[in-house]
Amino acid sequence: AAVTILTITSIVAINLTEFDLLFERLAETEIEAGIPDTRAIVWPIAWEASMEAPIFGHGPRLRFDGEEDGARYEGHLFILYPHNLYLFLMFTVGIVGMFAFLIFLLTPLVKCWKSIRHSRVETYARGLARTGIIVMTIVLVDGIKVGFLRYAMVDYWHFVFAIMGMLVAVCDRIKPGQSDSVVRKLSDVQ
């Protein structure tokens, strides 16, 4: 099943998207001390640039049109995209913005965790809350190597945020009193 899914996904990525160099790029990437060489180049640059404006960052734009080709804009620091959600946030919105964004990302995770701890009865909503913990953990860990906030991927942000909203809504439906009363009713019947 995994090979079939990988094959279909690869065919779609290579033939139907602009990212048609999937396997060539993976073959050219070398791993240095557990970090892909493409990241090893840009991560130190992004960190150093972030430390120039650590509190509020350099602003919401990482780069402007033409900067990759040499165009420079007065008052704007250009760096290549760091392929790391947290470095991107540090560079663009600083510690304050990253803290706010992390609170936003962690809220569904915390709500899911609390809701499954309060519920004693296995329900569909509790299963979704468990899945939410897995999904949010993947999003947070995956941010280390990729970062889904790339400008070219702006069309896909709403999927992640929609999932977060659905998780919060599902977790709000799991009430501690309801599950405990169901357990008491079941024990009374027995």
Short mmCIF file of C-alpha atoms in Angstrom, two decimals:
data_model
loop_
_atom_site.label_atom_id
_atom_site.label_comp_id
_atom_site.label_asym_id
_atom_site.label_seq_id
_atom_site.Cartn_x
_atom_site.Cartn_y
_atom_site.Cartn_z
CA ALA A 1 0.00 0.00 0.00
CA ALA A 2 2.85 2.39 0.87
CA VAL A 3 4.59 1.77 -2.46
CA THR A 4 1.34 2.35 -4.33
CA ILE A 5 0.66 5.60 -2.47
CA LEU A 6 4.25 6.79 -3.05
CA THR A 7 4.03 5.92 -6.74
CA ILE A 8 0.72 7.73 -7.27
CA THR A 9 1.89 10.74 -5.28
CA SER A 10 5.14 10.87 -7.26
CA ILE A 11 3.33 10.67 -10.59
CA VAL A 12 1.03 13.53 -9.57
CA ALA A 13 3.93 15.65 -8.21
CA ILE A 14 6.11 15.10 -11.27
CA ASN A 15 3.46 15.45 -13.97
CA LEU A 16 0.86 17.83 -12.58
CA THR A 17 2.83 20.37 -10.55
CA GLU A 18 5.69 22.77 -11.09
CA PHE A 19 7.81 20.63 -8.76
CA ASP A 20 8.80 18.12 -11.43
CA LEU A 21 12.37 17.61 -10.20
CA LEU A 22 11.39 15.61 -7.13
CA PHE A 23 13.75 12.65 -7.43
CA GLU A 24 16.60 14.54 -9.10
CA ARG A 25 16.63 17.02 -6.24
CA LEU A 26 16.50 14.27 -3.62
CA ALA A 27 19.39 12.45 -5.33
CA GLU A 28 21.52 15.62 -5.34
CA THR A 29 20.89 16.38 -1.65
CA GLU A 30 23.64 15.30 0.73
CA ILE A 31 23.22 14.89 4.46
CA GLU A 32 25.82 16.59 6.66
CA ALA A 33 25.64 15.82 10.39
CA GLY A 34 21.97 14.86 10.05
CA ILE A 35 21.07 18.08 8.19
CA PRO A 36 20.50 18.28 4.42
CA ASP A 37 23.20 20.40 2.76
CA THR A 38 20.57 22.79 1.41
CA ARG A 39 19.47 23.56 4.97
CA ALA A 40 23.00 23.70 6.38
CA ILE A 41 23.70 26.68 4.11
CA VAL A 42 20.59 28.77 4.81
CA TRP A 43 19.90 28.02 8.49
CA PRO A 44 22.99 29.84 9.88
CA ILE A 45 22.33 32.80 7.58
CA ALA A 46 18.69 33.00 8.71
CA TRP A 47 19.68 32.73 12.39
CA GLU A 48 22.29 35.49 12.12
CA ALA A 49 19.89 37.75 10.25
CA SER A 50 17.16 37.04 12.83
CA MET A 51 19.46 38.14 15.62
CA GLU A 52 19.76 41.59 14.00
CA ALA A 53 16.08 42.23 14.86
CA PRO A 54 15.17 39.52 17.39
CA ILE A 55 12.18 41.12 19.10
CA PHE A 56 9.92 42.09 16.17
CA GLY A 57 11.82 40.68 13.19
CA HIS A 58 12.47 42.26 9.81
CA GLY A 59 8.87 42.44 8.68
CA PRO A 60 6.39 40.12 7.04
CA ARG A 61 8.22 39.81 3.73
CA LEU A 62 11.22 37.52 3.44
CA ARG A 63 12.03 38.72 -0.05
CA PHE A 64 10.71 41.00 -2.76
CA ASP A 65 10.45 40.38 -6.48
CA GLY A 66 13.79 40.22 -8.21
CA GLU A 67 15.91 39.92 -5.06
CA GLU A 68 16.98 36.38 -5.89
CA ASP A 69 18.32 37.78 -9.19
CA GLY A 70 20.27 40.57 -7.50
CA ALA A 71 17.76 43.41 -7.09
CA ARG A 72 18.08 45.15 -3.72
CA TYR A 73 15.62 47.37 -1.89
CA GLU A 74 16.74 50.00 0.58
CA GLY A 75 15.97 49.08 4.16
CA HIS A 76 15.13 45.45 3.35
CA LEU A 77 17.41 42.59 4.34
CA PHE A 78 17.28 39.73 1.83
CA ILE A 79 17.94 36.11 2.74
CA LEU A 80 17.04 32.90 0.94
CA TYR A 81 14.03 31.04 2.31
CA PRO A 82 15.35 29.04 5.31
CA HIS A 83 13.07 25.99 4.88
CA ASN A 84 12.32 26.10 8.59
CA LEU A 85 9.09 27.44 10.07
CA TYR A 86 10.72 28.68 13.25
CA LEU A 87 13.63 30.47 11.54
CA PHE A 88 11.17 32.00 9.09
CA LEU A 89 9.06 33.30 11.98
CA MET A 90 12.11 34.59 13.86
CA PHE A 91 13.31 36.45 10.76
CA THR A 92 9.96 37.94 9.74
CA VAL A 93 8.06 38.55 13.01
CA GLY A 94 10.69 37.98 15.71
CA ILE A 95 10.29 36.45 19.14
CA VAL A 96 6.99 38.24 19.77
CA GLY A 97 5.42 36.98 16.54
CA MET A 98 6.81 33.49 16.89
CA PHE A 99 5.48 33.26 20.45
CA ALA A 100 2.01 34.37 19.28
CA PHE A 101 2.06 31.93 16.36
CA LEU A 102 3.17 29.05 18.59
CA ILE A 103 0.33 29.79 21.01
CA PHE A 104 -2.01 29.64 18.01
CA LEU A 105 -0.51 26.30 16.90
CA LEU A 106 -0.40 24.81 20.40
CA THR A 107 -4.00 25.70 21.31
CA PRO A 108 -5.57 22.83 19.32
CA LEU A 109 -2.94 20.43 20.65
CA VAL A 110 -3.64 21.40 24.28
CA LYS A 111 -7.41 21.30 23.74
CA CYS A 112 -7.17 17.81 22.22
CA TRP A 113 -4.99 16.60 25.07
CA LYS A 114 -7.34 17.98 27.74
CA SER A 115 -10.45 16.63 26.05
CA ILE A 116 -9.19 13.05 25.85
CA ARG A 117 -8.03 13.19 29.47
CA HIS A 118 -11.52 14.33 30.59
CA SER A 119 -13.42 11.75 28.58
CA ARG A 120 -13.73 8.22 29.93
CA VAL A 121 -15.95 6.85 27.17
CA GLU A 122 -14.57 6.04 23.74
CA THR A 123 -16.42 8.23 21.24
CA TYR A 124 -15.89 9.40 17.70
CA ALA A 125 -14.98 12.87 19.01
CA ARG A 126 -12.37 11.39 21.37
CA GLY A 127 -10.85 9.49 18.44
CA LEU A 128 -10.67 12.73 16.45
CA ALA A 129 -9.01 14.43 19.40
CA ARG A 130 -6.36 11.68 19.48
CA THR A 131 -5.83 12.10 15.75
CA GLY A 132 -5.55 15.85 16.32
CA ILE A 133 -2.66 15.31 18.72
CA ILE A 134 -0.86 13.30 16.05
CA VAL A 135 -1.60 15.83 13.28
CA MET A 136 -0.53 18.86 15.32
CA THR A 137 2.65 17.11 16.48
CA ILE A 138 3.51 16.33 12.86
CA VAL A 139 2.89 19.96 11.84
CA LEU A 140 5.10 21.25 14.68
CA VAL A 141 7.94 18.77 14.03
CA ASP A 142 7.73 19.13 10.26
CA GLY A 143 8.18 22.88 10.67
CA ILE A 144 11.82 22.23 11.58
CA LYS A 145 12.72 21.05 8.08
CA VAL A 146 10.14 22.57 5.78
CA GLY A 147 7.88 25.33 7.06
CA PHE A 148 4.49 25.56 5.41
CA LEU A 149 4.41 29.36 5.41
CA ARG A 150 6.26 29.75 2.13
CA TYR A 151 4.75 32.43 -0.08
CA ALA A 152 4.51 30.01 -3.00
CA MET A 153 2.36 27.73 -0.83
CA VAL A 154 -0.04 30.39 0.43
CA ASP A 155 -2.95 28.62 -1.28
CA TYR A 156 -2.58 25.66 1.08
CA TRP A 157 -2.38 27.43 4.44
CA HIS A 158 -6.13 27.37 4.85
CA PHE A 159 -6.14 23.55 5.00
CA VAL A 160 -3.92 23.49 8.09
CA PHE A 161 -5.88 26.28 9.77
CA ALA A 162 -9.22 24.64 8.88
CA ILE A 163 -8.03 21.39 10.48
CA MET A 164 -7.04 23.34 13.60
CA GLY A 165 -10.47 24.98 13.77
CA MET A 166 -12.24 21.64 13.37
CA LEU A 167 -10.10 20.09 16.11
CA VAL A 168 -10.91 22.90 18.53
CA ALA A 169 -14.64 22.56 17.73
CA VAL A 170 -14.60 18.78 18.21
CA CYS A 171 -12.67 19.05 21.47
CA ASP A 172 -15.11 21.67 22.78
CA ARG A 173 -17.91 19.11 22.33
CA ILE A 174 -16.23 16.65 24.68
CA LYS A 175 -17.51 17.68 28.10
CA PRO A 176 -16.06 16.19 31.30
CA GLY A 177 -19.43 15.93 33.05
CA GLN A 178 -21.10 14.11 30.15
CA SER A 179 -18.51 11.37 29.91
CA ASP A 180 -18.37 10.83 33.68
CA SER A 181 -22.17 10.66 33.91
CA VAL A 182 -22.26 8.11 31.08
CA VAL A 183 -19.72 5.96 32.97
CA ARG A 184 -21.80 6.22 36.17
CA LYS A 185 -24.99 5.30 34.28
CA LEU A 186 -23.27 2.29 32.72
CA SER A 187 -21.98 1.11 36.09
CA ASP A 188 -25.44 1.57 37.65
CA VAL A 189 -27.00 -0.59 34.91
CA GLN A 190 -24.51 -3.38 35.50
#
